[in-house]
Short mmCIF file of C-alpha atoms in Angstrom, two decimals:
data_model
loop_
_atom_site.label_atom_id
_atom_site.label_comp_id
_atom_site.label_asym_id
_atom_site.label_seq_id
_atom_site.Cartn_x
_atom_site.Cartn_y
_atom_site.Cartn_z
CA UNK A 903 4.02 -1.27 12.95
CA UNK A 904 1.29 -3.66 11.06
CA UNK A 905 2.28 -5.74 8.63
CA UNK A 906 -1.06 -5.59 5.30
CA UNK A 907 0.11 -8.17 2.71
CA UNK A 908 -1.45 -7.04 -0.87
CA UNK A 909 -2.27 -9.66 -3.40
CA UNK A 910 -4.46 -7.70 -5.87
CA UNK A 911 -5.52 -4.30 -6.82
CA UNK A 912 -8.22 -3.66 -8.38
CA UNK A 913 -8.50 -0.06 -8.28
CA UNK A 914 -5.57 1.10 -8.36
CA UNK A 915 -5.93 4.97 -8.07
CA UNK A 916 -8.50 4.09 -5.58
CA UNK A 917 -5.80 2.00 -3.13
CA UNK A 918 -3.27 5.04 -4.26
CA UNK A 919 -5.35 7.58 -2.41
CA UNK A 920 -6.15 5.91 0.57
CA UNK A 921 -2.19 5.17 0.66
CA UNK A 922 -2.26 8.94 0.53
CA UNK A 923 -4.79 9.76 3.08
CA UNK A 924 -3.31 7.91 5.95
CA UNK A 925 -2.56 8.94 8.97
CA UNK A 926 0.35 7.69 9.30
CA UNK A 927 3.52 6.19 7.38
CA UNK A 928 2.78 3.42 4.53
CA UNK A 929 6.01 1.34 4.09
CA UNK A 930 6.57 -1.14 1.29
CA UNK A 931 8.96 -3.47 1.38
CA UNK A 932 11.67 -3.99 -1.02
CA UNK A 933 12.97 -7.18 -2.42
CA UNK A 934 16.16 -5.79 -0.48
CA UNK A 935 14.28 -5.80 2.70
CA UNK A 936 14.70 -2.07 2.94
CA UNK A 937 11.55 0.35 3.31
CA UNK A 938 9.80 2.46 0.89
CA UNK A 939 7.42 5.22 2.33
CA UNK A 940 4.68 5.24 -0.37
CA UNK A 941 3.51 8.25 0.98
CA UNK A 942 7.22 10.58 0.29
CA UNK A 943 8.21 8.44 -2.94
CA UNK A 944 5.64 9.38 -5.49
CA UNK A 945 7.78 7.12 -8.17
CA UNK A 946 7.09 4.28 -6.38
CA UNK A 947 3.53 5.19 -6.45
CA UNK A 948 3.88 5.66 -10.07
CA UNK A 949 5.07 2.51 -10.22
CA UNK A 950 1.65 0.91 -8.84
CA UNK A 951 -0.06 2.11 -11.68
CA UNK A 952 2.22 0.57 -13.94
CA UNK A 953 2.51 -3.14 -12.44
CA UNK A 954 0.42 -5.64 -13.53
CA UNK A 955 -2.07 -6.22 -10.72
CA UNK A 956 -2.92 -10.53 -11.11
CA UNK A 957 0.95 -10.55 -10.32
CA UNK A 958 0.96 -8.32 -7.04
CA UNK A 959 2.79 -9.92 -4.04
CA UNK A 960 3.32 -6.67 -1.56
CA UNK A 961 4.32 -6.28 1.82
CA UNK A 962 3.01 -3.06 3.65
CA UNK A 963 4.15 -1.83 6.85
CA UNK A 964 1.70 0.89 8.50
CA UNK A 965 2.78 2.87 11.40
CA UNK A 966 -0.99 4.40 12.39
CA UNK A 967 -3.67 1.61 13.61
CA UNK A 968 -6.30 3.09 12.39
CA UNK A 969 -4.70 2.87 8.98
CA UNK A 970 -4.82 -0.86 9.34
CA UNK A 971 -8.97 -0.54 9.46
CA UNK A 972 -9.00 1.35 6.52
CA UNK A 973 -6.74 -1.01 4.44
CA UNK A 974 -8.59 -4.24 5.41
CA UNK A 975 -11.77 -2.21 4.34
CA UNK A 976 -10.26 -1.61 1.19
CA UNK A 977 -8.96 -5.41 0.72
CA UNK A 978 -12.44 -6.80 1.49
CA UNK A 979 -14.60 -4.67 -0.74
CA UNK A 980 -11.47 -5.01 -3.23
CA UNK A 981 -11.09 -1.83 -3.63
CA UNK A 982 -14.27 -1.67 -5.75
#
């Protein structure tokens, strides 16, 4: 797996539908150290929307490499 830290959002729906589009599984990590797939919990995605994003701290876990291209291409255009 690859390990994407997230430390802002700026789009949010944006970052929400490339977590959809993967190829593969998008884990986050829990404060309990247990995995969430973002891509089979669609409350958890809910919750994205609702966070506030200058506070983010997240820990993804992606399961496809070519995932990992598309999420650093979304963190260095910040998801603009």
């Amino acid at each position: 797996m690859y390990k994407v830290n997230i430390r802002k959002i700026r789009n949010t729906e944006k970052f929400i539908q490339l977590v959809k589009n993967s190829r593969g599984h998008v884990f986050l990590e829990l404060p309990d150290e247990t995995l969430c797939d973002l891509k089979q919990n669609e409350e958890a995605l809910q919750m994205l929307r609702m966070i506030n994003p200058g506070e983010l701290w997240l820990d993804l876990f992606l399961t496809d490499s070519q995932d990992s291209y598309n999420f650093m291409a979304y963190l260095v255009g910040a998801g603009a």
